[in-house]
mmCIF file of C-alpha atoms in Angstrom:
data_model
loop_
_atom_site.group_PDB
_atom_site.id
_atom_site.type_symbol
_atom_site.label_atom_id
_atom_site.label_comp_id
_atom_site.label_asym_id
_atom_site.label_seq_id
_atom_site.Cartn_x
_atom_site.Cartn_y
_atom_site.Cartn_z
ATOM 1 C CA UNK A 28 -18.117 4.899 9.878
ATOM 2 C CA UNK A 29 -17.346 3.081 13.294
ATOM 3 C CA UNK A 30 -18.045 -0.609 13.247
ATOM 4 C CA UNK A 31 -18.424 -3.279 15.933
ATOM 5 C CA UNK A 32 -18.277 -7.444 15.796
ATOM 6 C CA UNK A 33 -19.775 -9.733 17.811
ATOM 7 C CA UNK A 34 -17.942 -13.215 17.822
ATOM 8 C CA UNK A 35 -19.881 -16.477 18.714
ATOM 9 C CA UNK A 36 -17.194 -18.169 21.254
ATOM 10 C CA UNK A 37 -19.124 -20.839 20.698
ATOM 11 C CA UNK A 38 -18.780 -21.288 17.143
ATOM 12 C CA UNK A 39 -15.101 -20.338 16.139
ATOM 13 C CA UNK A 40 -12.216 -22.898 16.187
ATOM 14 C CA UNK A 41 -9.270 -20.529 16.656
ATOM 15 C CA UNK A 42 -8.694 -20.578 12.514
ATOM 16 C CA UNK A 43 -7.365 -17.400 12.321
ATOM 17 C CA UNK A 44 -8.817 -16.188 8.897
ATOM 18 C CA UNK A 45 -10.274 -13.744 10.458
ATOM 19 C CA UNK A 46 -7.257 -12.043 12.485
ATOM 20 C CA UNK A 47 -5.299 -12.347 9.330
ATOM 21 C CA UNK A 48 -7.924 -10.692 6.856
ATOM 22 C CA UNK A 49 -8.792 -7.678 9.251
ATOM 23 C CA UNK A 50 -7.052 -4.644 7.394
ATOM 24 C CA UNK A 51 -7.189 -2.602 10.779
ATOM 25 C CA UNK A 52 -5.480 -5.425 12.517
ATOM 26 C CA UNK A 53 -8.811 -5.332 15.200
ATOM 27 C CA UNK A 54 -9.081 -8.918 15.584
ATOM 28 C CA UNK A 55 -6.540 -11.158 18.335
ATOM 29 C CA UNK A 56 -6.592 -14.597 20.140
ATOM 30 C CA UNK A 57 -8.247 -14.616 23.474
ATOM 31 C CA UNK A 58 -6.147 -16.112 26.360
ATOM 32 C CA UNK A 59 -9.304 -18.145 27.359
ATOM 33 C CA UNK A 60 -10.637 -21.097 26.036
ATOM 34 C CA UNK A 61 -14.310 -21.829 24.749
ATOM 35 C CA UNK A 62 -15.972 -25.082 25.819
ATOM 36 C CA UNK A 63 -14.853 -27.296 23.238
ATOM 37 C CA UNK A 64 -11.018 -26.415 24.199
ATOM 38 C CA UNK A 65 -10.651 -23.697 21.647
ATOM 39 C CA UNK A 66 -8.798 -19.733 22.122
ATOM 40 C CA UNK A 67 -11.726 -17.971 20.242
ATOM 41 C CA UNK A 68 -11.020 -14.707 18.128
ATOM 42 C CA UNK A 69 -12.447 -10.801 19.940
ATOM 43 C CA UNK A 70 -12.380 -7.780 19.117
ATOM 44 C CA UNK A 71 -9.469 -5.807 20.320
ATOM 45 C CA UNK A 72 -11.251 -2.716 21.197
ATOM 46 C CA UNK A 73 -8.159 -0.412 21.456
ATOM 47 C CA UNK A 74 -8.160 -0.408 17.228
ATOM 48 C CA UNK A 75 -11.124 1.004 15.525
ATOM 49 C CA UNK A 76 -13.424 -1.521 13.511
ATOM 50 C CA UNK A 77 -14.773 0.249 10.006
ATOM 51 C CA UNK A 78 -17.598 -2.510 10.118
ATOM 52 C CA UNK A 79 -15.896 -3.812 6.204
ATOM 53 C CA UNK A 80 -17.369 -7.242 7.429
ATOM 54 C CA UNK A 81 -14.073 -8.942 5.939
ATOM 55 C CA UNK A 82 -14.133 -10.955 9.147
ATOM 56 C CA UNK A 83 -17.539 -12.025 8.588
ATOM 57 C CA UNK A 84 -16.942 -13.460 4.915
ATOM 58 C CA UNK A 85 -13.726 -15.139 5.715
ATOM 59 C CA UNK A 86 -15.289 -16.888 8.676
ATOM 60 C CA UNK A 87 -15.468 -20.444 7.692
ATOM 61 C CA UNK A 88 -17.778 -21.258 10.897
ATOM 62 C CA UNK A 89 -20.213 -17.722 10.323
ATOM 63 C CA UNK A 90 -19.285 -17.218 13.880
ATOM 64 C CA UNK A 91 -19.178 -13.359 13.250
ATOM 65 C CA UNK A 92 -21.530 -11.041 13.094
ATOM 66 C CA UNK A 93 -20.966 -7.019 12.140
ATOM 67 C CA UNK A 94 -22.574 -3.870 13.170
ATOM 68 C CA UNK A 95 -22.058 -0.545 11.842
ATOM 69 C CA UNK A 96 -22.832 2.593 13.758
#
């Protein structure tokens, strides 16, 4: 199963949680900032995303939203 997040750059602070919890490591900092001065989390599409939705639970700000395919 092939999975895909969506990360509101609005929303996240940078935390982390999410980048840490990811068990396919698919998660990294972006080298911009959002508008309140924050590097957001993306996906790093190079590693594949199972859609386990880890990311999603551990999100403190529910910036994260999964899709499976």
């Amino acid at each position: 199963m092939k999975g895909k997040i969506v990360i509101n750059r609005e929303l996240c602070k940078g935390c982390g949680f999410c980048i840490e919890f990811c068990p396919k490591g698919g998660i990294v900092v972006s080298k911009t900032l959002n508008t309140k001065g924050y590097a957001y989390a993306e996906q790093d599409t190079r590693k594949g995303c199972t859609g386990c939705a880890v990311c999603a639970v551990m999100c403190p700000e529910a910036a994260i939203e999964v899709y499976r395919e």
